[in-house]
Each structure stands twice: as C-alpha cells, then as structure tokens.
Tab-separated table of C-alpha atoms in Angstrom:
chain	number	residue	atom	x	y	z
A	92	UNK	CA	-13.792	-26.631	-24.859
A	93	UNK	CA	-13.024	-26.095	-21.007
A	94	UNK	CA	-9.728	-25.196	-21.931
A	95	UNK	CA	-9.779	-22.894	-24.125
A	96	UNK	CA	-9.617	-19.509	-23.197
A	97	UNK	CA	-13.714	-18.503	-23.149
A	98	UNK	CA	-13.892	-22.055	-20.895
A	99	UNK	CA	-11.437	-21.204	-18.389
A	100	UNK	CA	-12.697	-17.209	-18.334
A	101	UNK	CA	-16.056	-19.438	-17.265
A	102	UNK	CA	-14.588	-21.971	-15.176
A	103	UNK	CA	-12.895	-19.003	-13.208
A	104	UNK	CA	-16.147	-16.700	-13.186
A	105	UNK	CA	-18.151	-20.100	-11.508
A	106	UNK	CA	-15.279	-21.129	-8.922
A	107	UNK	CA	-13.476	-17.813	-8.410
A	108	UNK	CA	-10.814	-19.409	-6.966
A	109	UNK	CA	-12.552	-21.047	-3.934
A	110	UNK	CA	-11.646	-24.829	-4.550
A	111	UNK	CA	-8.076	-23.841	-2.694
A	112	UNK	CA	-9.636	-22.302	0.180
A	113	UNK	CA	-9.239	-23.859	3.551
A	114	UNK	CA	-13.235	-24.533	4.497
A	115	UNK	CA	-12.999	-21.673	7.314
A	116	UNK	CA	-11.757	-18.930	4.283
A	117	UNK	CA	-14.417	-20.956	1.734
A	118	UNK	CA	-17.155	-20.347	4.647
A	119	UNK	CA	-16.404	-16.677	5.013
A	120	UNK	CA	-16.126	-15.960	0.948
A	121	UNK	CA	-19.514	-17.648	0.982
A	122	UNK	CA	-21.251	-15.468	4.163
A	123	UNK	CA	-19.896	-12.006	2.082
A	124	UNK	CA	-21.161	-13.249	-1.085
A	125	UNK	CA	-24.710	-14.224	0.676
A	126	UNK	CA	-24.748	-11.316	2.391
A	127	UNK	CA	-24.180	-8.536	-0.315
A	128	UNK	CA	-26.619	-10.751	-3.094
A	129	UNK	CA	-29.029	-10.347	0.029
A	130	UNK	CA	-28.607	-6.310	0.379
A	131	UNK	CA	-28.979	-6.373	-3.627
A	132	UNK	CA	-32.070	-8.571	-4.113
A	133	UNK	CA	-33.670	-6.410	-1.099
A	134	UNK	CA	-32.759	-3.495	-3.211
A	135	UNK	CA	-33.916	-4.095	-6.329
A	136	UNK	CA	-36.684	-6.622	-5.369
A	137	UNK	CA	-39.836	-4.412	-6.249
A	138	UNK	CA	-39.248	-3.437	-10.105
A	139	UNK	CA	-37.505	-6.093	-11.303
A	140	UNK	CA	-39.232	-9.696	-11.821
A	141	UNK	CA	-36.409	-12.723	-11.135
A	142	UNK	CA	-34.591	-10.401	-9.059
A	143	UNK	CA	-33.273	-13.262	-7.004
A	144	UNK	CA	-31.284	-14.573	-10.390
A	145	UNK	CA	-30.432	-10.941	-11.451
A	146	UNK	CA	-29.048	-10.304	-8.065
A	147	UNK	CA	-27.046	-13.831	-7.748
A	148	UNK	CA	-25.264	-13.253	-11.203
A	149	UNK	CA	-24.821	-9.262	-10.429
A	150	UNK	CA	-23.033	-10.231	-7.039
A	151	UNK	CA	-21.007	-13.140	-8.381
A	152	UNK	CA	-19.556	-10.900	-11.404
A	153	UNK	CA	-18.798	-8.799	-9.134
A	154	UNK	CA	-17.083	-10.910	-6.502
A	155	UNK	CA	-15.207	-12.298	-9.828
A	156	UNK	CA	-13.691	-8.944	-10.780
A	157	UNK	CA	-12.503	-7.651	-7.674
A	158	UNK	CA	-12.237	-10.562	-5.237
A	159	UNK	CA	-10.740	-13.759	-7.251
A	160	UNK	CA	-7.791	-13.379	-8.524
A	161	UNK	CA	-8.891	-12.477	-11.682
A	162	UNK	CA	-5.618	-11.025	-13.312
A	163	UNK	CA	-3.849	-14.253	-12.673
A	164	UNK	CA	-6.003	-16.122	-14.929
A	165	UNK	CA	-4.284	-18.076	-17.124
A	166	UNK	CA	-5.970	-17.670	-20.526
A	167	UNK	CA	-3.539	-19.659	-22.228
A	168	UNK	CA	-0.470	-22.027	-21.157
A	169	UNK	CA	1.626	-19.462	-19.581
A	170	UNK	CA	-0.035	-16.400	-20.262
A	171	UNK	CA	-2.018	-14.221	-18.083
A	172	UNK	CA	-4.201	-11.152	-18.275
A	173	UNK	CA	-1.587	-8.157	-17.729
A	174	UNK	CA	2.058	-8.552	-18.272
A	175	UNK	CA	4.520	-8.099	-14.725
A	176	UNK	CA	6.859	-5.481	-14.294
A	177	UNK	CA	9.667	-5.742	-12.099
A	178	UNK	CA	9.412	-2.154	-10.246
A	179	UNK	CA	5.367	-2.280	-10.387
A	180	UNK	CA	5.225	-5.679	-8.296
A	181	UNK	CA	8.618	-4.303	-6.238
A	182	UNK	CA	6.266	-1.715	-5.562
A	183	UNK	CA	3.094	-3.757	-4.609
A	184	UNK	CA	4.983	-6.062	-2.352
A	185	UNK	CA	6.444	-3.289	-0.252
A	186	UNK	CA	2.888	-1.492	0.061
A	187	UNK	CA	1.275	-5.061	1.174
A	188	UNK	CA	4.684	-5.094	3.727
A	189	UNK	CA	2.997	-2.420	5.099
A	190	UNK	CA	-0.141	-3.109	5.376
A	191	UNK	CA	0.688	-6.520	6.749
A	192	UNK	CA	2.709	-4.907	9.466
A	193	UNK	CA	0.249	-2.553	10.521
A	194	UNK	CA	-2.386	-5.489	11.196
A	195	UNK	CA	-1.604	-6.877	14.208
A	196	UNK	CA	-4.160	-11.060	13.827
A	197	UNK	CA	-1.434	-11.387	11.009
A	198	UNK	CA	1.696	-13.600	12.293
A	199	UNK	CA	3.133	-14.607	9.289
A	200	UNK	CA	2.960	-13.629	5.592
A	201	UNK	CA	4.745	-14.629	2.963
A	202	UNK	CA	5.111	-15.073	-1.012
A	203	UNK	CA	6.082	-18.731	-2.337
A	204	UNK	CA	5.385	-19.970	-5.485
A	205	UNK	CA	8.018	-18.847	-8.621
A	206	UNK	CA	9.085	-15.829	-6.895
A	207	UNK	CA	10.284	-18.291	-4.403
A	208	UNK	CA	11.950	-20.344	-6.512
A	209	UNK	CA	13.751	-17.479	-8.810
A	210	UNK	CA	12.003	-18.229	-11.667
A	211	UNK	CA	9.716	-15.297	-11.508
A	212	UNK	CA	8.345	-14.384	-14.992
A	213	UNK	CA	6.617	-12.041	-17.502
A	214	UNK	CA	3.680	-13.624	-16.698
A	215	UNK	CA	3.816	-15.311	-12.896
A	216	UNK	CA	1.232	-14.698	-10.836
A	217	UNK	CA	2.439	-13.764	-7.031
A	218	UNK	CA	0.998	-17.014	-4.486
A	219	UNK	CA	0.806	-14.845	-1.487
A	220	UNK	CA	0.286	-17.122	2.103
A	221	UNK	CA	-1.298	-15.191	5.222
A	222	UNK	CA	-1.091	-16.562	8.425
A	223	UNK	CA	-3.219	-15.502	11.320
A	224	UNK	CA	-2.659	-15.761	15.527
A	225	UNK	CA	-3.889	-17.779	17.714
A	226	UNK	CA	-7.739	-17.122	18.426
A	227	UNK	CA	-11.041	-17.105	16.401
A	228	UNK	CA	-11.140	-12.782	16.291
A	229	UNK	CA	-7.601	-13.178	14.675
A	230	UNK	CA	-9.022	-16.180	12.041
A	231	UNK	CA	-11.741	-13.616	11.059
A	232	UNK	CA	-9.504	-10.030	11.037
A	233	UNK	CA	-7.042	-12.138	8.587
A	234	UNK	CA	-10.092	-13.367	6.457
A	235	UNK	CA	-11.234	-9.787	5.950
A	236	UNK	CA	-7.886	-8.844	5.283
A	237	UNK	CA	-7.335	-11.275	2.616
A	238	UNK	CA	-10.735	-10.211	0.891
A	239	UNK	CA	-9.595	-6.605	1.437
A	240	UNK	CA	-6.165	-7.305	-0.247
A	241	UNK	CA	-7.576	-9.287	-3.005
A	242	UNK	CA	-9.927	-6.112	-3.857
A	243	UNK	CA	-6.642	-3.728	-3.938
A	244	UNK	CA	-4.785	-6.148	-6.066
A	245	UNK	CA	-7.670	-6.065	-8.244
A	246	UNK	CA	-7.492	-2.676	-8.551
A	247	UNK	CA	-3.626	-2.601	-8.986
A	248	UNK	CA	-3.988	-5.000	-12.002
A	249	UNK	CA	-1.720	-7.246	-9.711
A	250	UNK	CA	-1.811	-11.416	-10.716
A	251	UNK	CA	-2.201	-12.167	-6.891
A	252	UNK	CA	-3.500	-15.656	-5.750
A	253	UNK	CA	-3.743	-14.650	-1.873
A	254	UNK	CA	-5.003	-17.273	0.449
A	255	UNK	CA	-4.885	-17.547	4.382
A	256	UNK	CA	-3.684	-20.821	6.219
A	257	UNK	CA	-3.148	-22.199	9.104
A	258	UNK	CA	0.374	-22.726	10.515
A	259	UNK	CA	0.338	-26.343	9.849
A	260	UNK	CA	-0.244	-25.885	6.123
A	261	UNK	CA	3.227	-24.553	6.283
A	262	UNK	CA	4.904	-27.933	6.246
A	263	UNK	CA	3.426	-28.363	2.565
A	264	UNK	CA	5.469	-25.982	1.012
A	265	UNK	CA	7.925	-27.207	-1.299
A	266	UNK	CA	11.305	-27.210	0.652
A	267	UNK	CA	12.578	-25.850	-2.819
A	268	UNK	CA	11.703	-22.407	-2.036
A	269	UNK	CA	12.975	-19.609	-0.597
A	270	UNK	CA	10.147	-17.739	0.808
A	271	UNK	CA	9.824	-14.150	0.893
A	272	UNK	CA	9.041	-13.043	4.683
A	273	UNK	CA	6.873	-10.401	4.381
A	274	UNK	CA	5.788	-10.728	7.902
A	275	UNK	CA	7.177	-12.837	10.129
A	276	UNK	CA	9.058	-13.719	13.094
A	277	UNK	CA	12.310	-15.161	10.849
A	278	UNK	CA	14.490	-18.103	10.645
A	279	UNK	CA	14.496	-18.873	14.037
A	280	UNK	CA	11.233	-20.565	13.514
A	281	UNK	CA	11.702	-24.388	12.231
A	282	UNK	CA	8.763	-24.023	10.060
A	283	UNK	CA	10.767	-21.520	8.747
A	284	UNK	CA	14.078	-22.442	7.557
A	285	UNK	CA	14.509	-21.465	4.168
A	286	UNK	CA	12.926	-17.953	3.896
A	287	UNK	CA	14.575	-14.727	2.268
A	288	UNK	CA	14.108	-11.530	4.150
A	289	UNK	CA	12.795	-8.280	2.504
A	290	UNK	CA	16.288	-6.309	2.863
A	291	UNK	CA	18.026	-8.802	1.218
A	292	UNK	CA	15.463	-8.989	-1.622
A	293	UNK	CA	15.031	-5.406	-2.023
A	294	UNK	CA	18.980	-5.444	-2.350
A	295	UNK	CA	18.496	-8.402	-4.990
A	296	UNK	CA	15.627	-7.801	-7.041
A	297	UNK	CA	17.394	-9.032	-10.701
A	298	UNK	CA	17.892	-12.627	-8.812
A	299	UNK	CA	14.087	-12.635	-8.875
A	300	UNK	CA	12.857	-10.781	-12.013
A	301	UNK	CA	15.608	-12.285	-14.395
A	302	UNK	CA	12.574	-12.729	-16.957
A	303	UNK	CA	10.351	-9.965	-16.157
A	304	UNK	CA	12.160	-7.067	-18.204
C-alpha cells in the first residue's frame, strides 16, 4: 500500500524530504515550519475551533508544495511528476549559477547524482549539493538559501532534491561522478578531483541529456 502511488504522495506529504537532512538543515526546516504554523494559528485562532490542527496541516501542505521537492516525487518506478527538458533545466541550472554566485556564505555548489554520471533522463530529478563557509552566519545564509531555492524550483516545476552539507560530506560522493561545479573553487581542491566545469558543459549538453529529448 506504501508503495503505491497515493502511499508515497503520503509518505512524501509526512516527511517532505527531511530524513536526508543533516540535523543543522532538519533543525532550521523545523524552526520555519514552527514559526509560520505559529503566525497562522495566531491568525485564525478566534473563529475557528481546533485551529491548532487546522493550522499544523495548512502549514505542512504548504511547506510540501513549495519547499520539498515535490516534483521529484517518484510516483512510480522511474517516473516523476513533470517530464525534463533539456533546454528548460539548461536554463534552470544557469539561473541557480547565478544566484549561487551572487551569494557570497556559499563556497561550493554542485549537481551529482545522474547528471553526474551521464545518464541524465526524461525523468531524473537534479541532486543539487550546497556548501556553505566557514562560520555559523554562513551555515544559516546557506540554509535560507536552500529553502529559498527549493521554493523557486517549485515554482519552475523543476525535480530538484537540494540539500546543504558540510565539506566533509563531500568524501561520500560516489567517485563515479563527474560533478557539475556550479560554484566552486575547481580542481585544484582534492575533494574535488573529478568535477566538470560549466563551460565545458554548456559546450556539451547532448553528453548529458542523451535521454531527455
């Protein structure tokens, strides 16, 4: 029953994506949640009787939508909610370039997954690793950041399973893949050794989206 398609669409509406968070991002997605089921229960606390439970499941369907990764459920073996295409994510992963450029707590940030291993498909989902600098401020700017980017790829209809690490969670990446450097400071980096820069993928994209057309 769990696995079939209405017990995953539950399964993901309860977790929301949260058993792969490191406990820092899992302690920050709970805070926002607690805070804006707060703000609603305050809000609607005087007409409405259980407003407590009305506000929790509000909140949490909301959360679900536009902060978990929702359109890279997988509601059966292979398929997801929206089909890829290869100019639409092209397009995506140059905009989040950009926006990952332009915040400065971000060190590194990169995609792995399939579209690190060429085998990029119809229906991948992008696994998209942020990285923050040294220092608690930086922790929390790249924990808003993720939530923020999460919300836009929402929005985009993008299948994006964003997380934020720390630097040592970079030696459990499969040595199979060639990462896409988003942001980064290159293969000088040991950590970094087998990592594709955006020029050469943006010169390259069929080597990555053989079975996206």
């Amino acid at each position: 029953m769990f696995n079939s398609p209405a017990g995953k669409l539950v399964r993901s509406w309860l977790f929301q994506g949260v058993l792969y968070m490191s406990p820092d991002e899992l302690l920050f997605r709970i805070a926002a949640e607690v805070a804006v089921i707060g703000a609603v229960w305050w809000l609607i606390a005087d007409p409405v009787s259980w407003s407590g439970v009305l506000a929790v499941i509000v909140v949490h369907t909301l959360f679900w939508l536009v902060n978990s990764h929702f359109w890279a459920l997988e509601i059966r073996k292979g398929v997801r909610l929206v089909k890829n295409r290869p100019q639409a994510v092209k397009n995506y992963l140059e905009a989040l370039r950009g926006r990952c450029t332009r915040c400065r707590s971000i060190k590194w940030c990169f995609a792995s997954g399939s579209l690190a291993r060429g085998a990029f498909g119809v229906y991948s989902d992008l696994d998209v690793a942020c990285i923050p600098r040294p220092g608690n401020w930086n922790r929390i700017v790249v924990l808003a950041f993720g939530m923020r980017e999460r919300l836009i790829a929402a929005f985009k209809r993008m299948p994006v399973e964003l997380y934020c690490y720390s630097e040592e969670a970079l030696a459990h990446i499969s040595p199979e893949e060639c990462r896409l450097v988003l942001k980064g400071p290159g293969k000088a980096d040991g950590d970094m050794q087998r990592w594709m820069s955006w020029d050469c993928f943006w010169d390259s994209p069929s080597e990555f989206f053989q079975q996206c057309e």
